[in-house]
CSV table of C-alpha atoms and ligand atoms in Angstrom, one decimal:
chain,number,residue,atom,x,y,z
N,1,MET,CA,20.9,-11.2,11.5
N,2,ILE,CA,23.4,-13.8,13.1
N,3,LEU,CA,23.1,-15.9,16.1
N,4,GLN,CA,24.9,-17.5,18.6
N,5,MET,CA,23.4,-20.3,17.7
N,6,ASP,CA,23.7,-20.3,13.8
N,7,THR,CA,26.1,-22.2,12.4
N,8,LEU,CA,28.2,-20.8,9.3
N,9,ILE,CA,30.0,-22.3,6.6
N,10,LEU,CA,32.8,-20.8,4.7
N,11,GLY,CA,32.4,-22.7,1.4
N,12,ILE,CA,35.0,-23.0,-1.3
N,13,GLU,CA,34.5,-24.1,-4.7
N,14,SER,CA,38.1,-24.2,-7.2
N,15,SER,CA,37.4,-27.2,-9.4
N,16,CYS,CA,36.9,-25.4,-12.4
N,17,ASP,CA,37.5,-21.8,-14.4
N,18,GLU,CA,34.9,-20.2,-12.0
N,19,THR,CA,37.3,-19.2,-8.0
N,20,SER,CA,34.3,-19.0,-5.6
N,21,ALA,CA,33.8,-18.2,-1.9
N,22,SER,CA,31.0,-18.7,0.3
N,23,VAL,CA,29.1,-17.4,3.4
N,24,ILE,CA,26.0,-19.6,4.4
N,25,LYS,CA,24.4,-19.7,7.4
N,26,ASN,CA,22.1,-22.5,8.6
N,27,GLY,CA,22.7,-24.0,5.5
N,28,ARG,CA,19.4,-22.6,3.7
N,29,CYS,CA,20.9,-18.7,3.9
N,30,ILE,CA,23.6,-16.9,1.5
N,31,LEU,CA,25.0,-14.2,2.7
N,32,SER,CA,27.5,-13.7,0.4
N,33,ASN,CA,28.7,-15.8,-3.1
N,34,VAL,CA,31.5,-13.7,-4.6
N,35,ILE,CA,32.4,-15.1,-8.0
N,36,SER,CA,35.2,-14.4,-9.5
N,37,SER,CA,34.6,-16.2,-13.7
N,38,GLN,CA,37.6,-16.3,-15.9
N,39,VAL,CA,35.7,-16.9,-19.0
N,40,ASP,CA,37.2,-14.7,-20.5
N,41,LEU,CA,40.5,-15.8,-20.7
N,42,HIS,CA,40.0,-19.1,-21.5
N,43,LYS,CA,37.2,-17.9,-24.9
N,44,LYS,CA,40.5,-17.5,-26.9
N,45,TYR,CA,41.3,-21.0,-26.4
N,46,GLY,CA,38.0,-22.5,-27.3
N,47,GLY,CA,38.1,-24.0,-23.9
N,48,VAL,CA,39.1,-23.6,-20.3
N,49,VAL,CA,43.2,-24.7,-20.4
N,50,PRO,CA,43.9,-25.9,-17.1
N,51,GLU,CA,47.5,-24.5,-16.1
N,52,ILE,CA,45.8,-21.4,-16.8
N,53,ALA,CA,43.0,-22.2,-14.6
N,54,SER,CA,45.1,-23.0,-11.7
N,55,ARG,CA,47.5,-20.0,-12.3
N,56,LYS,CA,44.5,-17.8,-12.2
N,57,HIS,CA,42.9,-19.9,-8.5
N,58,VAL,CA,46.4,-19.1,-7.1
N,59,GLU,CA,46.1,-15.0,-7.6
N,60,LEU,CA,42.1,-14.9,-7.2
N,61,ILE,CA,41.1,-17.4,-4.4
N,62,ILE,CA,43.0,-15.6,-1.0
N,63,PRO,CA,40.8,-12.3,-1.9
N,64,VAL,CA,37.6,-13.6,-3.1
N,65,ILE,CA,37.3,-15.4,0.3
N,66,ASN,CA,38.7,-12.0,2.2
N,67,GLN,CA,35.7,-10.9,-0.1
N,68,ALA,CA,32.9,-13.4,0.6
N,69,LEU,CA,33.7,-13.2,4.5
N,70,GLU,CA,33.8,-9.2,4.4
N,71,GLU,CA,30.0,-9.3,2.2
N,72,ALA,CA,29.2,-11.7,4.8
N,73,GLY,CA,30.1,-9.3,8.0
N,74,VAL,CA,31.9,-12.0,9.2
N,75,THR,CA,35.7,-12.8,10.6
N,76,LEU,CA,36.9,-16.3,10.8
N,77,GLU,CA,36.9,-17.1,14.5
N,78,ASP,CA,32.8,-16.7,13.7
N,79,ILE,CA,32.3,-19.9,11.1
N,80,ASN,CA,31.9,-23.0,12.2
N,81,ALA,CA,33.5,-25.3,9.3
N,82,ILE,CA,35.3,-25.1,5.5
N,83,GLY,CA,33.5,-27.7,2.6
N,84,VAL,CA,35.6,-27.4,0.3
N,85,THR,CA,35.9,-28.9,-3.5
N,86,TYR,CA,38.0,-31.8,-3.4
N,87,GLY,CA,36.3,-33.5,-7.0
N,88,PRO,CA,35.5,-33.6,-9.3
N,89,GLY,CA,37.7,-31.8,-11.0
N,90,LEU,CA,40.4,-30.5,-12.9
N,91,VAL,CA,43.1,-32.1,-10.3
N,92,GLY,CA,45.5,-28.4,-10.3
N,93,ALA,CA,42.0,-26.1,-10.2
N,94,LEU,CA,41.0,-28.3,-6.7
N,95,LEU,CA,44.3,-28.0,-4.9
N,96,VAL,CA,44.1,-24.8,-5.2
N,97,GLY,CA,40.8,-24.6,-3.6
N,98,LEU,CA,41.8,-27.7,-1.2
N,99,THR,CA,45.1,-25.7,0.3
N,100,ALA,CA,43.4,-23.1,1.3
N,101,ALA,CA,40.7,-24.4,2.6
N,102,LYS,CA,43.1,-26.7,4.4
N,103,SER,CA,45.4,-23.9,5.2
N,104,ILE,CA,42.7,-21.8,7.3
N,105,ALA,CA,41.6,-24.8,8.5
N,106,PHE,CA,44.1,-25.7,10.6
N,107,ALA,CA,45.7,-22.2,10.9
N,108,ALA,CA,42.0,-21.1,12.2
N,109,ASP,CA,41.3,-25.0,13.4
N,110,LYS,CA,38.0,-25.2,12.3
N,111,PRO,CA,36.3,-28.5,10.7
N,112,LEU,CA,37.5,-29.0,7.8
N,113,ILE,CA,34.5,-31.1,5.0
N,114,GLY,CA,35.7,-31.9,1.5
N,115,VAL,CA,32.4,-32.1,-0.8
N,116,HIS,CA,31.4,-33.8,-3.6
N,117,HIS,CA,31.2,-30.8,-6.5
N,118,ILE,CA,28.2,-32.6,-8.2
N,119,GLU,CA,27.3,-33.0,-4.2
N,120,GLY,CA,27.4,-29.7,-4.6
N,121,HIS,CA,25.0,-29.5,-7.8
N,122,ILE,CA,22.1,-30.9,-5.9
N,123,ALA,CA,22.5,-29.0,-2.7
N,124,ALA,CA,22.2,-25.8,-4.8
N,125,ASN,CA,18.3,-26.6,-5.0
N,126,TYR,CA,17.4,-26.5,-1.1
N,127,LEU,CA,19.1,-22.5,-1.0
N,128,GLN,CA,16.4,-21.7,-4.2
N,129,TYR,CA,13.9,-24.0,-2.2
N,130,PRO,CA,14.3,-23.0,1.4
N,131,GLU,CA,11.3,-25.7,1.5
N,132,LEU,CA,12.9,-29.0,-0.1
N,133,GLU,CA,13.5,-31.6,1.9
N,134,PRO,CA,14.7,-35.3,0.0
N,135,PRO,CA,13.9,-37.7,-1.4
N,136,PHE,CA,14.0,-36.5,-5.2
N,137,ILE,CA,15.2,-36.5,-8.1
N,138,CYS,CA,18.3,-34.9,-9.7
N,139,LEU,CA,18.5,-34.5,-12.9
N,140,VAL,CA,22.5,-33.2,-12.8
N,141,ALA,CA,23.5,-31.9,-15.8
N,142,SER,CA,27.3,-29.3,-16.8
N,143,GLY,CA,29.9,-29.4,-18.6
N,144,GLY,CA,31.7,-32.5,-17.1
N,145,HIS,CA,28.4,-34.4,-15.9
N,146,SER,CA,25.4,-35.6,-16.9
N,147,HIS,CA,23.6,-38.1,-14.2
N,148,ILE,CA,19.2,-38.7,-13.1
N,149,VAL,CA,20.1,-38.8,-8.8
N,150,HIS,CA,17.4,-40.1,-6.9
N,151,VAL,CA,18.2,-38.1,-4.4
N,152,ALA,CA,17.3,-40.3,-1.0
N,153,ASP,CA,18.3,-38.2,1.6
N,154,TYR,CA,20.8,-35.1,2.5
N,155,ASN,CA,23.9,-37.1,2.5
N,156,LYS,CA,22.6,-40.9,0.9
N,157,PHE,CA,22.4,-40.5,-3.6
N,158,GLU,CA,22.4,-43.3,-5.8
N,159,ILE,CA,22.6,-42.8,-9.8
N,160,LEU,CA,19.9,-43.8,-11.9
N,161,GLY,CA,21.4,-42.7,-15.2
N,162,GLN,CA,24.8,-41.5,-16.5
N,163,THR,CA,26.0,-40.5,-19.9
N,164,ARG,CA,27.8,-43.7,-21.2
N,165,ASP,CA,30.3,-40.7,-23.5
N,166,ASP,CA,29.8,-37.1,-23.5
N,167,ALA,CA,28.5,-34.8,-20.7
N,168,ALA,CA,25.1,-32.7,-22.0
N,169,GLY,CA,27.0,-29.4,-21.4
N,170,GLU,CA,30.3,-31.2,-23.5
N,171,ALA,CA,27.9,-31.5,-26.7
N,172,PHE,CA,27.1,-27.6,-26.1
N,173,ASP,CA,30.5,-27.1,-26.2
N,174,LYS,CA,31.6,-29.0,-29.0
N,175,ILE,CA,28.2,-27.7,-31.1
N,176,SER,CA,28.4,-24.3,-30.6
N,177,ARG,CA,32.8,-24.1,-31.8
N,178,ALA,CA,31.4,-26.2,-35.2
N,179,ILE,CA,29.0,-24.1,-35.8
N,180,GLY,CA,31.1,-20.7,-35.0
N,181,LEU,CA,29.7,-19.6,-32.3
N,182,GLY,CA,31.6,-20.1,-29.8
N,183,TYR,CA,32.2,-20.6,-25.8
N,184,PRO,CA,31.1,-21.3,-23.3
N,185,GLY,CA,28.6,-23.1,-25.8
N,186,GLY,CA,25.2,-23.5,-23.4
N,187,PRO,CA,24.6,-20.3,-23.4
N,188,LEU,CA,25.2,-19.0,-26.6
N,189,ILE,CA,22.9,-22.3,-28.3
N,190,ASP,CA,20.1,-21.4,-26.0
N,191,LYS,CA,20.1,-17.7,-27.4
N,192,TYR,CA,20.1,-18.9,-31.4
N,193,ALA,CA,17.8,-21.6,-30.9
N,194,ALA,CA,15.5,-19.4,-29.1
N,195,GLN,CA,15.2,-17.5,-33.1
N,196,GLY,CA,15.2,-21.2,-34.6
N,197,ASP,CA,12.7,-23.8,-35.4
N,198,SER,CA,13.3,-27.5,-33.9
N,199,ASN,CA,11.8,-28.9,-36.1
N,200,ALA,CA,14.2,-28.4,-39.2
N,201,VAL,CA,16.5,-30.7,-38.3
N,202,LYS,CA,15.9,-34.0,-37.2
N,203,PHE,CA,18.8,-34.9,-34.9
N,204,PRO,CA,18.9,-38.8,-33.4
N,205,ARG,CA,17.7,-39.4,-29.7
N,206,VAL,CA,19.5,-41.9,-28.6
N,207,HIS,CA,17.7,-44.1,-25.9
N,208,PHE,CA,18.9,-47.7,-24.3
N,209,GLU,CA,16.8,-51.0,-25.4
N,210,ASP,CA,17.7,-52.2,-21.7
N,211,GLY,CA,15.5,-50.2,-20.1
N,212,SER,CA,18.9,-47.9,-18.7
N,213,LEU,CA,18.7,-44.8,-17.9
N,214,ASP,CA,21.5,-43.8,-19.4
N,215,PHE,CA,22.6,-40.9,-21.4
N,216,SER,CA,24.7,-41.0,-24.9
N,217,PHE,CA,24.9,-37.6,-26.9
N,218,SER,CA,28.3,-39.0,-28.9
N,219,GLY,CA,26.0,-40.1,-32.1
N,220,LEU,CA,24.6,-36.9,-31.3
N,221,LYS,CA,27.2,-34.3,-31.6
N,222,THR,CA,28.4,-36.8,-34.8
N,223,ALA,CA,24.7,-36.5,-37.3
N,224,VAL,CA,25.4,-32.3,-36.3
N,225,LEU,CA,29.2,-32.7,-37.9
N,226,ASN,CA,27.9,-34.8,-40.7
N,227,TYR,CA,24.9,-32.5,-41.3
N,228,LEU,CA,27.8,-29.4,-41.9
N,229,ASN,CA,29.2,-31.2,-44.4
N,230,ARG,CA,27.1,-31.8,-46.0
N,231,LEU,CA,25.4,-28.5,-46.8
N,232,GLU,CA,29.1,-27.4,-47.1
N,233,GLN,CA,30.1,-29.7,-49.7
N,234,THR,CA,26.5,-28.9,-51.5
N,235,GLY,CA,26.7,-25.5,-51.0
N,236,GLU,CA,23.7,-24.5,-48.8
N,237,LYS,CA,23.6,-21.8,-46.4
N,238,VAL,CA,24.2,-22.4,-42.7
N,239,ASN,CA,21.4,-21.3,-40.8
N,240,ILE,CA,22.6,-21.3,-37.5
N,241,PRO,CA,19.4,-20.9,-35.5
N,242,ASP,CA,17.7,-23.9,-36.2
N,243,ILE,CA,21.0,-26.2,-35.9
N,244,ALA,CA,20.8,-25.0,-32.4
N,245,ALA,CA,17.3,-25.5,-32.0
N,246,SER,CA,17.4,-28.5,-33.2
N,247,PHE,CA,20.8,-29.8,-31.9
N,248,GLN,CA,19.3,-28.2,-28.0
N,249,GLN,CA,16.1,-30.1,-28.8
N,250,ALA,CA,17.7,-33.6,-29.8
N,251,VAL,CA,19.5,-32.5,-26.1
N,252,VAL,CA,16.8,-31.9,-24.1
N,253,ASP,CA,14.7,-34.4,-25.0
N,254,VAL,CA,16.4,-36.9,-23.8
N,255,LEU,CA,17.2,-36.0,-20.5
N,256,VAL,CA,13.2,-34.7,-19.8
N,257,LYS,CA,12.2,-38.5,-20.4
N,258,ASN,CA,14.6,-40.7,-19.3
N,259,THR,CA,14.1,-37.8,-16.0
N,260,ILE,CA,10.7,-37.6,-15.8
N,261,SER,CA,10.7,-42.5,-16.0
N,262,ALA,CA,13.6,-41.8,-13.2
N,263,ALA,CA,11.2,-40.3,-10.9
N,264,ARG,CA,8.1,-42.7,-12.3
N,265,MET,CA,10.2,-46.0,-11.6
N,266,LYS,CA,10.8,-44.3,-7.8
N,267,ASN,CA,7.3,-43.2,-7.5
N,268,ILE,CA,9.0,-39.5,-6.2
N,269,ASN,CA,7.0,-36.2,-7.5
N,270,LYS,CA,9.5,-33.9,-7.3
N,271,ILE,CA,12.2,-32.8,-9.4
N,272,ALA,CA,15.2,-30.6,-9.1
N,273,LEU,CA,17.6,-29.6,-11.5
N,274,ALA,CA,20.8,-28.5,-11.1
N,275,GLY,CA,23.9,-27.9,-12.7
N,276,GLY,CA,25.3,-25.2,-15.9
N,277,VAL,CA,22.8,-26.8,-18.4
N,278,ALA,CA,19.7,-26.3,-15.9
N,279,ALA,CA,20.2,-22.5,-16.7
N,280,ASN,CA,19.1,-24.1,-20.3
N,281,SER,CA,15.5,-22.3,-21.1
N,282,GLN,CA,14.6,-25.0,-23.4
N,283,LEU,CA,15.0,-27.8,-20.7
N,284,ARG,CA,12.8,-26.0,-18.0
N,285,ARG,CA,10.2,-24.8,-19.6
N,286,ASP,CA,9.4,-28.7,-21.1
N,287,MET,CA,10.9,-30.6,-18.0
N,288,LYS,CA,7.9,-28.1,-16.3
N,289,ASN,CA,5.6,-28.4,-18.7
N,290,MET,CA,6.2,-32.6,-19.3
N,291,ALA,CA,6.3,-33.2,-16.0
N,292,GLU,CA,3.7,-31.2,-14.4
N,293,LYS,CA,1.1,-33.3,-17.0
N,294,GLN,CA,1.7,-36.6,-15.1
N,295,GLY,CA,1.5,-34.4,-11.0
N,296,ILE,CA,5.3,-33.9,-10.8
N,297,THR,CA,6.8,-31.0,-9.6
N,298,VAL,CA,9.5,-29.2,-11.2
N,299,MET,CA,11.8,-27.2,-9.2
N,300,TYR,CA,15.4,-25.5,-10.3
N,301,PRO,CA,17.5,-22.9,-8.8
N,302,GLY,CA,18.1,-19.1,-10.6
N,303,LEU,CA,20.8,-18.8,-12.9
N,304,VAL,CA,23.4,-18.3,-10.7
N,305,LEU,CA,23.5,-20.9,-8.5
N,306,CYS,CA,22.9,-23.7,-12.0
N,307,THR,CA,26.8,-22.8,-12.9
N,308,ASP,CA,29.6,-23.1,-10.4
N,309,ASN,CA,29.4,-21.6,-7.4
N,310,ALA,CA,31.1,-21.5,-3.5
N,311,ALA,CA,27.4,-21.3,-2.4
N,312,MET,CA,25.9,-24.2,-3.0
N,313,ILE,CA,28.8,-26.0,-1.6
N,314,GLY,CA,29.0,-24.2,1.7
N,315,CYS,CA,25.0,-25.7,1.8
N,316,ALA,CA,26.1,-30.0,0.7
N,317,ALA,CA,28.7,-28.9,2.9
N,318,TYR,CA,26.6,-28.0,6.3
N,319,PHE,CA,24.7,-31.1,5.3
N,320,GLU,CA,27.8,-32.7,6.0
N,321,TYR,CA,28.7,-31.3,8.6
N,322,LYS,CA,24.9,-31.7,10.4
N,323,ASN,CA,25.7,-35.7,9.9
N,324,GLY,CA,29.4,-35.5,11.3
N,325,LYS,CA,31.7,-35.8,8.6
N,326,ARG,CA,34.7,-34.2,9.1
N,327,SER,CA,37.7,-34.4,6.7
N,328,GLY,CA,41.2,-34.8,7.7
N,329,MET,CA,44.5,-32.6,6.2
N,330,ASP,CA,45.3,-35.7,4.5
N,331,LEU,CA,42.6,-34.9,2.8
N,332,ASN,CA,43.3,-34.8,-1.4
N,333,ALA,CA,42.2,-33.8,-4.2
N,334,VAL,CA,40.9,-36.6,-6.6
N,335,PRO,CA,39.7,-35.3,-10.1
N,336,GLY,CA,37.9,-38.5,-11.1
N,337,LEU,CA,35.6,-38.3,-7.7
N,338,ARG,CA,32.3,-41.2,-7.7
N,339,LEU,CA,29.0,-40.0,-6.3
N,340,GLY,CA,26.3,-42.5,-5.0
N,341,TYR,CA,26.7,-46.0,-3.9
W,1,KG4,O1,27.8,-26.3,-14.1
W,1,KG4,P1,29.0,-25.6,-14.6
W,1,KG4,O2,29.2,-24.1,-14.2
W,1,KG4,O3,30.3,-26.7,-14.0
W,1,KG4,C1,31.0,-27.7,-14.9
W,1,KG4,O4,30.6,-28.4,-13.5
W,1,KG4,O5,30.8,-28.6,-15.6
W,1,KG4,O6,28.2,-25.7,-15.9
W,1,KG4,C2,29.2,-25.4,-16.8
W,1,KG4,C3,28.4,-25.6,-18.9
W,1,KG4,C4,28.8,-25.4,-19.3
W,1,KG4,O7,29.3,-27.2,-20.4
W,1,KG4,C5,27.9,-24.5,-20.2
W,1,KG4,O8,27.7,-24.6,-22.1
W,1,KG4,C6,26.5,-25.3,-19.9
W,1,KG4,O9,26.5,-25.9,-18.8
W,1,KG4,N1,25.6,-24.3,-19.5
W,1,KG4,C7,24.4,-24.0,-20.4
W,1,KG4,C8,23.9,-23.5,-20.7
W,1,KG4,N2,24.3,-22.4,-19.7
W,1,KG4,C9,25.7,-22.7,-19.0
W,1,KG4,N3,24.2,-25.7,-21.7
W,1,KG4,C10,23.1,-24.9,-21.4
W,1,KG4,N4,21.9,-24.3,-22.3
W,1,KG4,C11,22.7,-23.0,-20.8
W,1,KG4,N5,21.5,-21.5,-20.9
W,2,ZN,ZN1,29.9,-28.0,-12.2
């Protein structure tokens, strides 16, 4: 039921290859979350083709927004504000969602709120756990980012660690391609790894000596590629489940260790996971096991809220709205938008 005093946000997301729109009530309740994924379209190219993504967003954005309003049982009249991802992401893809949001905000005379995509991923946890409040530590690991974030408040973020080269999801996608599993790599490696031995091959885990909580996955990627080359030269059989499991374990070990170190450093006993890689079963399992031994609670959103979706954007926009943020009609897409202070 929607009451007069409820705050309704229309959320819009189009930063990569998902066209999505949502209606969020009071920042915590999902009335609708329509996601149109282009995965099948990009599969044959082994990754997202930016121009194809933009064109598909143009076709889908208005029908997806209409469906989100319809499923929520509301009209534009009922909406209090429009939240939209304006970065980081693919510039052409971002512009489609942003232009739609600006046009609707102007035509319907509603406030516009630009949302940082990573802030959205973090906010997915508020939808999954309606009681969750900052502060907490959030590991945001996706195709484009690997950040350890100290969520000091709803609108206050401090980056404690980040990747110095490849993002975790990017490493999953590249290795998946190298071992012939295809795109998107994360879910496929996760699946094959379940039948493999994670101790079969000892791949490197990079930790920086200066105590930094940063990540580096490019050396791991090279190690897997070298290993595959060696097998090819000696004519040995490639055991895909074993390689998938050993690679996955190497990524997960570093993500878990650094995130728990961040929680201990900040003396915070709550860890949340976010982003596409947060869907990884080994990461969820190991983070929970290791953190709980140290009295730290681990949270993660359901699978649909881990990968790109507009519910998380509507949620983040709600907290920005409550904090008084309003974006102007000159809001532009910022492909390399940074988070934090
Ligand atoms: O958050 P997301 O949908 O898009 C970005 O903002 O990048 O994340 C997509 C990434 C891809 O790299 C995909 O391979 C990875 O998340 N991913 C996974 C899993 N599901 C998706 N990685 C590991 N295990 C998974 N189960
Ligand atoms: Zn994302």
